[in-house]
Amino acid sequence: MKKETMKSVTLVILIAFSLVLTVALWTYQPVNETLEEDVFIEDTKLEEIGSERAIPNLVPPDKVVFHEQNSFFTFKDNIDRTAFYQKQMQQWNLSNLDTSPRTINVDNHSEIVEIIFPAHLPIQVISDIFQVNESIPMEGLQANFNRIFLLRHSQEGSAASSASYDLWFVNSDAEGSEITLQADISAASGERAIQEVDNKDELVEMSRVADVLQIDPEDGTNASHIYVPKNSVSISEYVLQTGAVNVKPIQNDIFPSNTRVFKSRTNSGENITKTFQRRLTQYDKRMEYDLTIPNSANQKNLTEYELFVQSMEDINSHLGWTDDYRLNSILSGRDEVRYRLYFNDRPVLENVDTYKLASIQLSYQQGQIQEYDRPLVQYSSINESQTNLLSGEEVLLDLQQEGELETSRIRDLEIMYTLEEQRSELVYSLIPEWYMLTNSGWTKVYPEERSQNAEVS
């Protein structure tokens, strides 16, 4: 009996040992590379090709529109718009902030400067862009803005020199507008900005889409208008060459120190670097990073401002701003931040062949980067030529005549660059084209076979 017991015990031990070996074989990952501590510290930045950015660099306005009676103007040269943002706007001292302002009707004012940003910004960024003279707790405010209106108010019975100037921060979209903040600026700052409209040689005239199409505004504020060039537009086309962005410093920055990693290569040529939780896939000209984090029942989402700051700092950490990227959107429900490539101060859109080559996207979970997608190329121009595009009014009339789209569904209309890969795959073209924004996203106004170029007389 004792002999049989010993056999049974021995058999159980052998089975258990076999199971342990099986599990070990299943979970074993060969270590092809170890990031040593000294290498990790020295090689975590894209030196010489990348840089750090601050919030004001990531949110410059896309348009500055000057209202003069019933006419509208904007800067002819993007350099002048940049100078207005850096040398005037960022020097404005804000006072008497009101986080519960009354409603206004913009059309009741004849002298206005309207500033339109590329994204809906959390209200907390005003302390990063402007000089704020007073401390108002805004940490808990869940408010946004994508436009600012500088209005001039002359006091009744007083001289024009004693006029006051207000800034109205507005969150506008296709469904209407909401005034989220009001502040005062000095008379000198307001007067200097208003007087920009006097230099007509440096401006071009704009038309409001609602006026051209004779559409009633969505609400009573008149603060969500779309502006398009009244005349044809002369604009540059570019041929771009690319320089490689080394993925190693990015990998070393986002992988923990001294992490043992497994490297492999897929049949289609992608390089995979991974650990038990992390995976970085390097394609020919871009990368995708994923971190698997166990779900947490008590997870607290970051606020929009926290997401914005965190994403900026994470990219700064490895000097990851390799081109002119600007904030495109903050999706707090998905803890996601997107940046879009700009070239010569115009936004760049991708097509099927240039997927994810003109944008940076980060998403977060539990305060950590969960996904990080970005290009691994840096662009530079090797050729520039001029072309002329139809005016905004002509584009609107074309859309009206086609009748395929209800013009009231247009949420935005502007000229943007399309990033196209040339056949050699060594260079790219930036093609300026008319795009419209609807609930389905950005789409080209004109199909490939139809010209949108203006006739040159």
CSV table of C-alpha atoms in Angstrom, one decimal:
chain,number,residue,atom,x,y,z
A,1,MET,CA,0.0,0.0,0.0
A,2,LYS,CA,2.8,2.4,0.8
A,3,LYS,CA,4.4,1.5,-2.5
A,4,GLU,CA,1.2,2.4,-4.4
A,5,THR,CA,0.9,5.6,-2.4
A,6,MET,CA,4.5,6.6,-3.3
A,7,LYS,CA,3.7,5.9,-7.0
A,8,SER,CA,0.6,8.1,-6.9
A,9,VAL,CA,2.5,11.0,-5.2
A,10,THR,CA,5.3,10.7,-7.7
A,11,LEU,CA,2.8,10.8,-10.6
A,12,VAL,CA,1.1,13.9,-9.2
A,13,ILE,CA,4.4,15.7,-8.9
A,14,LEU,CA,5.4,14.8,-12.4
A,15,ILE,CA,2.0,16.0,-13.8
A,16,ALA,CA,2.4,19.3,-11.8
A,17,PHE,CA,5.9,19.8,-13.1
A,18,SER,CA,4.8,19.1,-16.6
A,19,LEU,CA,2.0,21.8,-16.3
A,20,VAL,CA,4.5,24.3,-15.0
A,21,LEU,CA,6.8,23.7,-17.9
A,22,THR,CA,3.9,24.0,-20.4
A,23,VAL,CA,2.8,27.3,-18.9
A,24,ALA,CA,6.4,28.6,-18.9
A,25,LEU,CA,6.8,27.7,-22.6
A,26,TRP,CA,3.5,29.4,-23.5
A,27,THR,CA,4.4,32.6,-21.7
A,28,TYR,CA,8.1,32.7,-22.5
A,29,GLN,CA,9.2,35.6,-24.7
A,30,PRO,CA,12.9,35.7,-25.9
A,31,VAL,CA,14.7,38.9,-25.0
A,32,ASN,CA,16.3,40.3,-28.2
A,33,GLU,CA,17.2,43.6,-26.7
A,34,THR,CA,17.6,45.2,-23.2
A,35,LEU,CA,17.5,48.9,-22.8
A,36,GLU,CA,20.4,49.6,-20.5
A,37,GLU,CA,19.9,52.5,-18.0
A,38,ASP,CA,22.7,54.7,-19.4
A,39,VAL,CA,21.5,54.3,-23.0
A,40,PHE,CA,17.9,55.0,-21.9
A,41,ILE,CA,18.9,58.3,-20.3
A,42,GLU,CA,21.0,59.6,-23.2
A,43,ASP,CA,18.7,58.7,-26.1
A,44,THR,CA,15.1,59.8,-25.2
A,45,LYS,CA,14.9,63.0,-27.3
A,46,LEU,CA,14.7,63.8,-31.0
A,47,GLU,CA,17.6,66.2,-30.9
A,48,GLU,CA,18.2,68.6,-33.8
A,49,ILE,CA,14.9,67.7,-35.7
A,50,GLY,CA,12.3,68.1,-32.9
A,51,SER,CA,11.4,70.8,-30.4
A,52,GLU,CA,9.2,71.6,-27.4
A,53,ARG,CA,6.0,73.6,-27.7
A,54,ALA,CA,3.9,75.7,-25.3
A,55,ILE,CA,0.1,76.1,-25.4
A,56,PRO,CA,0.1,79.4,-27.4
A,57,ASN,CA,2.1,77.7,-30.2
A,58,LEU,CA,-0.5,75.0,-30.5
A,59,VAL,CA,-3.6,77.1,-30.8
A,60,PRO,CA,-3.0,80.2,-33.0
A,61,PRO,CA,-6.2,81.4,-34.7
A,62,ASP,CA,-7.1,80.2,-38.2
A,63,LYS,CA,-8.8,83.5,-39.0
A,64,VAL,CA,-9.0,87.0,-37.8
A,65,VAL,CA,-12.0,88.8,-39.3
A,66,PHE,CA,-12.5,92.6,-39.1
A,67,HIS,CA,-16.1,93.8,-39.2
A,68,GLU,CA,-16.7,97.2,-40.6
A,69,GLN,CA,-20.3,98.1,-40.9
A,70,ASN,CA,-21.6,95.3,-43.2
A,71,SER,CA,-18.2,94.4,-44.7
A,72,PHE,CA,-15.7,91.8,-43.6
A,73,PHE,CA,-11.9,91.7,-44.1
A,74,THR,CA,-9.0,89.4,-43.1
A,75,PHE,CA,-5.3,89.6,-43.4
A,76,LYS,CA,-3.9,89.0,-46.9
A,77,ASP,CA,-0.7,87.6,-45.6
A,78,ASN,CA,-0.5,84.9,-43.0
A,79,ILE,CA,2.6,86.6,-41.5
A,80,ASP,CA,0.4,89.5,-40.5
A,81,ARG,CA,-2.1,87.3,-38.8
A,82,THR,CA,0.8,85.6,-36.9
A,83,ALA,CA,2.1,89.0,-35.9
A,84,PHE,CA,-1.3,90.1,-34.7
A,85,TYR,CA,-1.6,87.0,-32.5
A,86,GLN,CA,1.9,87.2,-31.1
A,87,LYS,CA,2.4,91.0,-30.8
A,88,GLN,CA,-1.1,92.1,-29.9
A,89,MET,CA,-3.4,89.3,-28.7
A,90,GLN,CA,-0.8,87.6,-26.4
A,91,GLN,CA,-0.1,91.0,-24.8
A,92,TRP,CA,-3.7,91.8,-23.9
A,93,ASN,CA,-4.3,92.2,-20.2
A,94,LEU,CA,-7.7,90.7,-19.2
A,95,SER,CA,-9.6,92.1,-16.3
A,96,ASN,CA,-13.2,92.0,-14.8
A,97,LEU,CA,-13.7,88.4,-15.9
A,98,ASP,CA,-17.3,87.3,-15.9
A,99,THR,CA,-18.0,83.5,-16.1
A,100,SER,CA,-21.8,84.0,-16.4
A,101,PRO,CA,-22.1,86.7,-19.0
A,102,ARG,CA,-25.3,88.0,-20.6
A,103,THR,CA,-26.2,87.2,-24.2
A,104,ILE,CA,-25.3,89.6,-27.0
A,105,ASN,CA,-26.1,90.0,-30.7
A,106,VAL,CA,-22.9,90.6,-32.6
A,107,ASP,CA,-24.7,92.3,-35.5
A,108,ASN,CA,-25.7,95.1,-33.2
A,109,HIS,CA,-22.1,96.3,-33.2
A,110,SER,CA,-20.4,98.0,-36.2
A,111,GLU,CA,-16.7,97.7,-35.2
A,112,ILE,CA,-15.6,94.2,-34.3
A,113,VAL,CA,-12.5,92.0,-34.4
A,114,GLU,CA,-13.5,88.3,-34.6
A,115,ILE,CA,-10.9,85.7,-33.8
A,116,ILE,CA,-11.6,82.1,-34.9
A,117,PHE,CA,-9.6,79.2,-33.5
A,118,PRO,CA,-8.9,75.8,-35.1
A,119,ALA,CA,-10.6,73.9,-32.2
A,120,HIS,CA,-12.9,74.2,-29.3
A,121,LEU,CA,-10.6,75.2,-26.5
A,122,PRO,CA,-11.1,74.7,-22.7
A,123,ILE,CA,-11.7,78.0,-21.0
A,124,GLN,CA,-8.6,77.5,-18.8
A,125,VAL,CA,-6.2,78.2,-21.7
A,126,ILE,CA,-7.0,81.9,-21.5
A,127,SER,CA,-4.4,82.1,-18.7
A,128,ASP,CA,-1.8,80.6,-21.1
A,129,ILE,CA,-2.6,82.8,-24.1
A,130,PHE,CA,-3.3,86.2,-22.4
A,131,GLN,CA,-2.2,88.2,-19.5
A,132,VAL,CA,-4.8,87.8,-16.7
A,133,ASN,CA,-4.8,90.5,-14.1
A,134,GLU,CA,-6.9,88.7,-11.5
A,135,SER,CA,-7.2,85.3,-10.1
A,136,ILE,CA,-10.5,83.6,-10.8
A,137,PRO,CA,-10.8,79.9,-10.0
A,138,MET,CA,-11.6,78.2,-13.3
A,139,GLU,CA,-10.4,74.7,-12.5
A,140,GLY,CA,-14.0,73.4,-12.1
A,141,LEU,CA,-15.4,75.3,-15.1
A,142,GLN,CA,-16.5,72.9,-17.9
A,143,ALA,CA,-16.7,75.6,-20.6
A,144,ASN,CA,-15.2,76.0,-24.1
A,145,PHE,CA,-14.7,78.6,-26.7
A,146,ASN,CA,-13.6,78.6,-30.4
A,147,ARG,CA,-14.2,82.3,-31.1
A,148,ILE,CA,-13.4,85.6,-29.4
A,149,PHE,CA,-15.2,88.9,-30.3
A,150,LEU,CA,-13.5,92.2,-29.5
A,151,LEU,CA,-16.3,94.8,-29.3
A,152,ARG,CA,-16.2,98.5,-29.0
A,153,HIS,CA,-18.7,100.2,-26.7
A,154,SER,CA,-18.8,104.0,-26.7
A,155,GLN,CA,-20.5,105.3,-23.5
A,156,GLU,CA,-23.5,107.5,-24.1
A,157,GLY,CA,-22.8,111.2,-23.8
A,158,SER,CA,-19.0,110.6,-23.7
A,159,ALA,CA,-16.2,111.2,-26.2
A,160,ALA,CA,-15.1,108.3,-28.4
A,161,SER,CA,-11.7,108.4,-26.7
A,162,SER,CA,-13.3,107.0,-23.6
A,163,ALA,CA,-14.8,104.0,-25.3
A,164,SER,CA,-14.5,100.6,-23.5
A,165,TYR,CA,-13.5,97.3,-25.1
A,166,ASP,CA,-14.8,93.9,-24.2
A,167,LEU,CA,-13.8,90.4,-25.1
A,168,TRP,CA,-16.6,87.9,-25.5
A,169,PHE,CA,-15.5,84.2,-25.6
A,170,VAL,CA,-18.0,82.2,-27.6
A,171,ASN,CA,-18.5,78.5,-28.1
A,172,SER,CA,-20.2,78.2,-31.5
A,173,ASP,CA,-21.1,75.3,-33.7
A,174,ALA,CA,-23.8,74.3,-36.2
A,175,GLU,CA,-26.5,74.3,-33.6
A,176,GLY,CA,-25.8,77.8,-32.3
A,177,SER,CA,-23.6,79.8,-29.9
A,178,GLU,CA,-23.1,80.1,-26.2
A,179,ILE,CA,-21.3,83.0,-24.5
A,180,THR,CA,-19.0,81.4,-22.0
A,181,LEU,CA,-16.8,84.3,-20.7
A,182,GLN,CA,-16.6,88.1,-20.9
A,183,ALA,CA,-13.6,90.2,-20.0
A,184,ASP,CA,-12.3,93.8,-20.4
A,185,ILE,CA,-9.1,94.9,-22.1
A,186,SER,CA,-7.5,98.3,-22.1
A,187,ALA,CA,-8.7,101.1,-24.4
A,188,ALA,CA,-5.2,101.3,-26.0
A,189,SER,CA,-5.2,97.6,-26.8
A,190,GLY,CA,-8.7,97.6,-28.2
A,191,GLU,CA,-8.1,100.7,-30.3
A,192,ARG,CA,-4.9,99.3,-31.8
A,193,ALA,CA,-6.7,96.1,-32.8
A,194,ILE,CA,-9.8,97.8,-34.3
A,195,GLN,CA,-7.5,100.2,-36.3
A,196,GLU,CA,-6.0,97.2,-38.3
A,197,VAL,CA,-9.1,97.5,-40.6
A,198,ASP,CA,-7.9,100.9,-41.8
A,199,ASN,CA,-5.0,99.4,-43.7
A,200,LYS,CA,-7.0,98.0,-46.6
A,201,ASP,CA,-3.9,97.3,-48.7
A,202,GLU,CA,-2.9,94.5,-46.3
A,203,LEU,CA,-6.4,93.0,-46.2
A,204,VAL,CA,-8.7,91.0,-48.4
A,205,GLU,CA,-12.5,91.1,-48.4
A,206,MET,CA,-14.6,88.2,-47.1
A,207,SER,CA,-18.2,87.1,-47.5
A,208,ARG,CA,-20.5,85.5,-45.0
A,209,VAL,CA,-21.9,82.2,-46.3
A,210,ALA,CA,-25.3,83.0,-44.8
A,211,ASP,CA,-25.4,86.3,-46.7
A,212,VAL,CA,-24.5,84.7,-50.0
A,213,LEU,CA,-27.0,81.8,-49.6
A,214,GLN,CA,-29.6,84.0,-47.9
A,215,ILE,CA,-29.8,81.7,-44.9
A,216,ASP,CA,-31.1,82.9,-41.6
A,217,PRO,CA,-28.6,82.4,-38.7
A,218,GLU,CA,-29.1,79.6,-36.2
A,219,ASP,CA,-29.6,81.8,-33.2
A,220,GLY,CA,-29.8,85.4,-32.1
A,221,THR,CA,-26.1,86.0,-31.4
A,222,ASN,CA,-24.9,85.9,-35.0
A,223,ALA,CA,-21.6,84.5,-33.6
A,224,SER,CA,-21.3,81.3,-35.8
A,225,HIS,CA,-20.9,82.7,-39.3
A,226,ILE,CA,-18.7,81.1,-41.9
A,227,TYR,CA,-16.4,83.4,-43.9
A,228,VAL,CA,-15.0,82.8,-47.4
A,229,PRO,CA,-12.9,84.8,-49.7
A,230,LYS,CA,-15.0,87.2,-51.9
A,231,ASN,CA,-12.5,87.0,-54.8
A,232,SER,CA,-10.4,84.2,-56.3
A,233,VAL,CA,-7.4,83.0,-54.3
A,234,SER,CA,-3.8,82.9,-55.3
A,235,ILE,CA,-2.1,80.1,-53.3
A,236,SER,CA,1.1,78.0,-53.4
A,237,GLU,CA,1.4,74.4,-54.2
A,238,TYR,CA,4.4,72.5,-52.8
A,239,VAL,CA,6.5,69.4,-53.5
A,240,LEU,CA,7.8,68.0,-50.2
A,241,GLN,CA,10.7,65.7,-49.4
A,242,THR,CA,10.8,63.8,-46.2
A,243,GLY,CA,13.5,63.1,-43.6
A,244,ALA,CA,13.3,60.1,-41.3
A,245,VAL,CA,12.3,60.5,-37.7
A,246,ASN,CA,14.2,58.0,-35.5
A,247,VAL,CA,11.7,55.9,-33.6
A,248,LYS,CA,14.2,54.8,-30.9
A,249,PRO,CA,14.2,58.0,-28.8
A,250,ILE,CA,10.4,57.9,-28.8
A,251,GLN,CA,10.4,54.2,-27.8
A,252,ASN,CA,12.9,54.9,-25.0
A,253,ASP,CA,10.8,57.7,-23.7
A,254,ILE,CA,7.5,55.9,-23.6
A,255,PHE,CA,8.8,52.5,-22.5
A,256,PRO,CA,9.8,52.3,-18.8
A,257,SER,CA,13.5,52.4,-17.9
A,258,ASN,CA,15.4,49.2,-18.2
A,259,THR,CA,12.5,47.4,-19.8
A,260,ARG,CA,13.3,44.1,-21.5
A,261,VAL,CA,11.6,44.1,-24.9
A,262,PHE,CA,10.9,41.5,-27.6
A,263,LYS,CA,11.5,42.6,-31.2
A,264,SER,CA,10.1,40.9,-34.3
A,265,ARG,CA,9.3,41.7,-37.9
A,266,THR,CA,6.0,40.9,-39.7
A,267,ASN,CA,5.7,39.3,-43.1
A,268,SER,CA,4.6,42.7,-44.5
A,269,GLY,CA,7.7,44.5,-43.1
A,270,GLU,CA,6.5,46.2,-39.9
A,271,ASN,CA,8.9,46.2,-36.9
A,272,ILE,CA,7.3,45.2,-33.6
A,273,THR,CA,8.7,46.1,-30.2
A,274,LYS,CA,6.7,44.8,-27.3
A,275,THR,CA,6.5,43.8,-23.7
A,276,PHE,CA,3.7,42.0,-21.8
A,277,GLN,CA,1.6,45.2,-21.8
A,278,ARG,CA,3.1,47.5,-24.5
A,279,ARG,CA,3.4,47.2,-28.2
A,280,LEU,CA,5.0,49.7,-30.7
A,281,THR,CA,4.5,49.0,-34.4
A,282,GLN,CA,6.8,50.8,-36.7
A,283,TYR,CA,5.5,51.1,-40.3
A,284,ASP,CA,7.4,52.6,-43.2
A,285,LYS,CA,6.6,56.2,-42.3
A,286,ARG,CA,4.6,56.1,-39.1
A,287,MET,CA,4.2,54.4,-35.8
A,288,GLU,CA,1.4,53.1,-33.5
A,289,TYR,CA,1.9,52.5,-29.8
A,290,ASP,CA,-0.6,50.7,-27.6
A,291,LEU,CA,-0.6,50.1,-23.8
A,292,THR,CA,-2.9,47.5,-22.3
A,293,ILE,CA,-4.3,48.6,-19.0
A,294,PRO,CA,-6.7,46.6,-16.9
A,295,ASN,CA,-10.1,48.3,-16.5
A,296,SER,CA,-10.6,50.2,-13.3
A,297,ALA,CA,-14.1,50.7,-11.9
A,298,ASN,CA,-13.1,53.9,-10.2
A,299,GLN,CA,-11.2,55.4,-13.1
A,300,LYS,CA,-11.4,59.2,-13.2
A,301,ASN,CA,-11.3,60.8,-16.6
A,302,LEU,CA,-9.0,63.8,-17.2
A,303,THR,CA,-10.6,67.2,-17.9
A,304,GLU,CA,-10.2,68.6,-21.4
A,305,TYR,CA,-7.5,71.1,-20.1
A,306,GLU,CA,-5.7,68.3,-18.3
A,307,LEU,CA,-5.7,66.2,-21.5
A,308,PHE,CA,-4.4,69.0,-23.6
A,309,VAL,CA,-1.6,69.8,-21.2
A,310,GLN,CA,-0.7,66.1,-20.6
A,311,SER,CA,-0.5,65.4,-24.3
A,312,MET,CA,1.7,68.5,-25.0
A,313,GLU,CA,4.1,67.6,-22.1
A,314,ASP,CA,4.3,63.9,-23.3
A,315,ILE,CA,5.3,65.0,-26.8
A,316,ASN,CA,7.6,67.6,-25.3
A,317,SER,CA,9.3,64.9,-23.3
A,318,HIS,CA,11.0,63.5,-26.4
A,319,LEU,CA,11.0,66.8,-28.5
A,320,GLY,CA,8.3,65.2,-30.6
A,321,TRP,CA,7.2,68.4,-32.5
A,322,THR,CA,9.0,67.7,-35.7
A,323,ASP,CA,6.7,69.9,-37.9
A,324,ASP,CA,4.0,72.6,-37.4
A,325,TYR,CA,1.3,70.6,-35.6
A,326,ARG,CA,-1.7,72.4,-34.0
A,327,LEU,CA,-4.5,71.3,-31.8
A,328,ASN,CA,-7.4,69.8,-33.8
A,329,SER,CA,-9.7,68.4,-31.2
A,330,ILE,CA,-10.0,67.3,-27.6
A,331,LEU,CA,-12.5,64.4,-27.0
A,332,SER,CA,-12.8,64.2,-23.2
A,333,GLY,CA,-15.3,61.3,-23.4
A,334,ARG,CA,-12.7,59.2,-25.1
A,335,ASP,CA,-9.7,60.8,-23.3
A,336,GLU,CA,-8.3,61.6,-26.8
A,337,VAL,CA,-6.3,64.5,-28.2
A,338,ARG,CA,-5.6,65.1,-31.9
A,339,TYR,CA,-3.2,67.4,-33.6
A,340,ARG,CA,-3.2,68.4,-37.3
A,341,LEU,CA,-0.2,69.2,-39.5
A,342,TYR,CA,-0.1,72.7,-40.9
A,343,PHE,CA,2.0,74.0,-43.8
A,344,ASN,CA,2.4,77.7,-44.6
A,345,ASP,CA,-0.3,78.3,-42.0
A,346,ARG,CA,-2.9,76.1,-43.7
A,347,PRO,CA,-4.2,72.8,-42.4
A,348,VAL,CA,-3.2,69.6,-44.2
A,349,LEU,CA,-5.6,66.7,-44.8
A,350,GLU,CA,-4.7,63.1,-45.6
A,351,ASN,CA,-6.0,60.8,-48.3
A,352,VAL,CA,-6.0,57.0,-48.5
A,353,ASP,CA,-2.4,56.8,-49.5
A,354,THR,CA,-1.2,59.2,-46.8
A,355,TYR,CA,-3.2,57.8,-43.9
A,356,LYS,CA,-2.0,59.1,-40.5
A,357,LEU,CA,1.0,61.0,-42.1
A,358,ALA,CA,-0.4,64.5,-41.3
A,359,SER,CA,-1.7,64.0,-37.7
A,360,ILE,CA,-0.7,63.1,-34.2
A,361,GLN,CA,-3.2,61.3,-31.9
A,362,LEU,CA,-2.9,60.3,-28.2
A,363,SER,CA,-5.4,58.7,-26.0
A,364,TYR,CA,-5.2,58.1,-22.2
A,365,GLN,CA,-6.3,55.8,-19.5
A,366,GLN,CA,-5.6,56.2,-15.8
A,367,GLY,CA,-3.3,59.2,-16.7
A,368,GLN,CA,-1.1,57.1,-18.9
A,369,ILE,CA,-0.7,57.1,-22.7
A,370,GLN,CA,-2.8,54.3,-24.0
A,371,GLU,CA,-2.4,55.0,-27.7
A,372,TYR,CA,0.1,57.1,-29.5
A,373,ASP,CA,-0.1,57.3,-33.3
A,374,ARG,CA,2.2,59.7,-35.3
A,375,PRO,CA,4.2,60.1,-38.5
A,376,LEU,CA,7.9,59.2,-38.5
A,377,VAL,CA,8.8,61.7,-41.2
A,378,GLN,CA,9.6,65.4,-41.3
A,379,TYR,CA,8.6,67.5,-44.3
A,380,SER,CA,10.5,70.2,-46.1
A,381,SER,CA,9.6,72.0,-49.4
A,382,ILE,CA,11.8,71.4,-52.5
A,383,ASN,CA,9.5,73.2,-55.0
A,384,GLU,CA,6.8,75.8,-54.9
A,385,SER,CA,4.4,77.0,-57.6
A,386,GLN,CA,1.4,79.3,-57.7
A,387,THR,CA,-2.2,78.4,-58.6
A,388,ASN,CA,-5.5,80.3,-58.5
A,389,LEU,CA,-8.6,78.8,-56.9
A,390,LEU,CA,-12.3,79.9,-57.3
A,391,SER,CA,-13.6,82.4,-54.8
A,392,GLY,CA,-15.8,81.3,-51.9
A,393,GLU,CA,-18.8,82.8,-53.5
A,394,GLU,CA,-18.3,80.9,-56.7
A,395,VAL,CA,-17.9,77.6,-54.7
A,396,LEU,CA,-21.2,78.3,-52.9
A,397,LEU,CA,-23.0,79.0,-56.1
A,398,ASP,CA,-21.7,75.7,-57.5
A,399,LEU,CA,-23.0,73.9,-54.5
A,400,GLN,CA,-26.4,75.5,-54.8
A,401,GLN,CA,-26.7,74.7,-58.5
A,402,GLU,CA,-25.7,71.0,-58.0
A,403,GLY,CA,-28.4,70.6,-55.4
A,404,GLU,CA,-26.8,67.4,-54.0
A,405,LEU,CA,-26.3,69.0,-50.6
A,406,GLU,CA,-28.5,71.2,-48.5
A,407,THR,CA,-26.4,74.2,-48.1
A,408,SER,CA,-27.7,74.8,-44.6
A,409,ARG,CA,-25.8,71.6,-43.6
A,410,ILE,CA,-22.4,73.2,-44.3
A,411,ARG,CA,-20.6,73.8,-41.0
A,412,ASP,CA,-17.4,75.2,-42.5
A,413,LEU,CA,-15.9,75.9,-45.9
A,414,GLU,CA,-12.2,76.6,-46.5
A,415,ILE,CA,-9.2,75.9,-48.6
A,416,MET,CA,-7.0,73.2,-47.1
A,417,TYR,CA,-4.0,71.2,-48.4
A,418,THR,CA,-4.3,67.6,-49.5
A,419,LEU,CA,-1.1,65.5,-48.8
A,420,GLU,CA,-0.6,63.3,-51.8
A,421,GLU,CA,2.1,60.7,-52.3
A,422,GLN,CA,3.8,60.8,-55.7
A,423,ARG,CA,4.5,57.7,-57.6
A,424,SER,CA,8.1,57.5,-56.6
A,425,GLU,CA,7.0,57.4,-52.9
A,426,LEU,CA,10.0,59.6,-52.2
A,427,VAL,CA,8.3,62.9,-52.4
A,428,TYR,CA,4.8,64.3,-51.6
A,429,SER,CA,2.6,67.0,-53.1
A,430,LEU,CA,0.5,69.6,-51.2
A,431,ILE,CA,-2.5,70.3,-53.3
A,432,PRO,CA,-4.7,73.3,-52.2
A,433,GLU,CA,-8.4,72.4,-52.6
A,434,TRP,CA,-11.8,73.5,-51.4
A,435,TYR,CA,-13.1,71.4,-48.5
A,436,MET,CA,-16.5,71.6,-46.7
A,437,LEU,CA,-17.3,70.4,-43.2
A,438,THR,CA,-20.6,68.6,-42.6
A,439,ASN,CA,-21.8,66.2,-39.9
A,440,SER,CA,-19.9,63.5,-41.9
A,441,GLY,CA,-16.6,65.3,-41.5
A,442,TRP,CA,-14.4,67.1,-44.1
A,443,THR,CA,-14.9,66.3,-47.7
A,444,LYS,CA,-13.7,67.7,-51.0
A,445,VAL,CA,-16.1,70.1,-52.7
A,446,TYR,CA,-15.0,69.1,-56.2
A,447,PRO,CA,-14.3,65.6,-57.4
A,448,GLU,CA,-11.0,64.8,-59.0
A,449,GLU,CA,-12.3,65.2,-62.5
A,450,ARG,CA,-13.7,68.7,-62.0
A,451,SER,CA,-11.5,71.8,-61.9
A,452,GLN,CA,-11.7,74.2,-59.0
A,453,ASN,CA,-9.1,76.5,-60.5
A,454,ALA,CA,-10.0,80.1,-61.3
A,455,GLU,CA,-9.5,81.5,-64.8
A,456,VAL,CA,-6.5,83.7,-65.0
A,457,SER,CA,-7.2,86.8,-67.1
